[in-house]
Structure formats: C-alpha cells, structure tokens
Tab-separated table of C-alpha atoms in Angstrom:
chain	number	residue	atom	x	y	z
A	1	UNK	CA	1.698	-14.917	1.852
A	2	UNK	CA	4.386	-16.994	0.108
A	3	UNK	CA	2.724	-16.573	-3.314
A	4	UNK	CA	2.801	-12.761	-3.661
A	5	UNK	CA	4.363	-11.659	-6.931
A	6	UNK	CA	5.037	-15.213	-8.119
A	7	UNK	CA	4.085	-16.525	-11.546
A	8	UNK	CA	2.137	-19.718	-12.194
A	9	UNK	CA	5.371	-21.412	-13.232
A	10	UNK	CA	7.196	-20.319	-10.057
A	11	UNK	CA	4.397	-21.620	-7.810
A	12	UNK	CA	4.269	-24.913	-9.718
A	13	UNK	CA	8.044	-25.272	-9.308
A	14	UNK	CA	7.819	-24.423	-5.585
A	15	UNK	CA	5.140	-27.076	-4.995
A	16	UNK	CA	7.086	-29.728	-6.912
A	17	UNK	CA	10.311	-28.922	-5.029
A	18	UNK	CA	8.440	-29.354	-1.724
A	19	UNK	CA	7.417	-32.835	-2.868
A	20	UNK	CA	3.711	-32.187	-3.328
A	21	UNK	CA	1.890	-34.704	-5.501
A	22	UNK	CA	0.599	-33.213	-8.765
A	23	UNK	CA	-3.070	-34.109	-9.260
A	24	UNK	CA	-3.807	-31.828	-12.233
A	25	UNK	CA	-1.654	-29.523	-14.331
A	26	UNK	CA	-2.741	-27.148	-17.114
A	27	UNK	CA	0.083	-24.819	-18.181
A	28	UNK	CA	-2.056	-23.138	-20.859
A	29	UNK	CA	-4.941	-22.364	-18.504
A	30	UNK	CA	-2.458	-21.565	-15.723
A	31	UNK	CA	-4.182	-23.979	-13.330
A	32	UNK	CA	-2.873	-26.772	-11.180
A	33	UNK	CA	-3.886	-28.987	-8.288
A	34	UNK	CA	-1.434	-30.425	-5.769
A	35	UNK	CA	-1.713	-32.437	-2.551
A	36	UNK	CA	0.491	-32.958	0.469
A	37	UNK	CA	0.039	-36.705	0.974
A	38	UNK	CA	1.307	-36.507	4.576
A	39	UNK	CA	-1.194	-33.896	5.795
A	40	UNK	CA	-3.983	-34.173	3.215
A	41	UNK	CA	-3.817	-30.424	2.585
A	42	UNK	CA	-4.434	-29.639	-1.075
A	43	UNK	CA	-3.561	-26.593	-3.156
A	44	UNK	CA	-5.212	-25.262	-6.311
A	45	UNK	CA	-3.696	-22.542	-8.479
A	46	UNK	CA	-6.649	-20.466	-9.736
A	47	UNK	CA	-6.080	-17.901	-12.512
A	48	UNK	CA	-9.115	-15.887	-11.382
A	49	UNK	CA	-11.966	-14.593	-13.521
A	50	UNK	CA	-15.078	-12.444	-13.611
A	51	UNK	CA	-17.986	-13.691	-11.511
A	52	UNK	CA	-21.494	-12.279	-10.957
A	53	UNK	CA	-20.221	-10.494	-7.852
A	54	UNK	CA	-17.184	-9.061	-9.665
A	55	UNK	CA	-13.619	-9.930	-10.565
A	56	UNK	CA	-11.618	-12.371	-8.462
A	57	UNK	CA	-7.884	-12.095	-9.057
A	58	UNK	CA	-5.376	-14.927	-9.443
A	59	UNK	CA	-4.864	-16.830	-6.201
A	60	UNK	CA	-3.958	-20.135	-4.582
A	61	UNK	CA	-6.750	-22.000	-2.797
A	62	UNK	CA	-5.498	-23.983	0.194
A	63	UNK	CA	-7.942	-26.696	1.291
A	64	UNK	CA	-7.231	-27.717	4.866
A	65	UNK	CA	-7.713	-31.319	5.935
A	66	UNK	CA	-9.013	-31.556	9.468
A	67	UNK	CA	-8.740	-27.867	10.383
A	68	UNK	CA	-11.002	-27.075	13.331
A	69	UNK	CA	-12.359	-23.812	11.887
A	70	UNK	CA	-11.617	-23.337	8.181
A	71	UNK	CA	-12.371	-25.326	5.050
A	72	UNK	CA	-10.032	-23.279	2.874
A	73	UNK	CA	-8.110	-20.049	2.428
A	74	UNK	CA	-7.428	-17.961	-0.690
A	75	UNK	CA	-3.956	-16.450	-1.011
A	76	UNK	CA	-3.998	-13.713	-3.682
A	77	UNK	CA	-0.933	-13.272	-5.882
A	78	UNK	CA	-1.232	-9.466	-5.790
A	79	UNK	CA	-0.920	-9.372	-1.999
A	80	UNK	CA	-4.598	-8.669	-1.271
A	81	UNK	CA	-5.667	-9.918	2.162
A	82	UNK	CA	-6.273	-13.648	2.283
A	83	UNK	CA	-9.850	-14.843	2.591
A	84	UNK	CA	-11.055	-17.763	4.681
A	85	UNK	CA	-14.058	-19.988	4.126
A	86	UNK	CA	-15.296	-21.366	7.419
A	87	UNK	CA	-16.431	-24.944	7.880
A	88	UNK	CA	-20.140	-25.538	7.536
A	89	UNK	CA	-21.653	-26.318	10.899
A	90	UNK	CA	-24.292	-28.995	11.278
A	91	UNK	CA	-27.588	-27.857	12.760
C-alpha cells in the first residue's frame, strides 16, 4: 500500500508528480479526485467518516477502468487491509 502513513498533502503531491489529472481538490475537507488519462483509472482521497455500519478510516479509493473482476479498491492510510468491491454481474 503506497499510501500508508502519508498525509493528504503528500498523496496529492504524489499524484500530481505522477502526472495525474486533477478533477477535484478540496484542501479543507482533505478530499481530492484524480484520473490517469492514459488508463482511465481514477483515484479519490476520502477522509473517512462514521457510517451506519461504523467508522471508516481515511483511505484512497482506486476505481479501475476495465478490470475483469473489481470495480474499485480501498487503500487505508493506517495500513488496514485493502478492501475490494467486485464488479456487478448481469443476470
């Protein structure tokens, strides 16, 4: 996980240095959305919050474009195991 222990500002800087296109940037809310125009993969910095099912910590959502199995993955900044969301299958 390349995001473990990094701050919002460090991740933003890393994405910009890699040439990702900035789609949305909110330094106060510590959120940002970036896209790799070559692959279509997009990244969203999520500060986390309390949900009905409990607290979800700060993480980076990676939305895969054209992945055969996964829609997205969550990479947690505290090093918790990443979580995958599988593609919805048509019935």
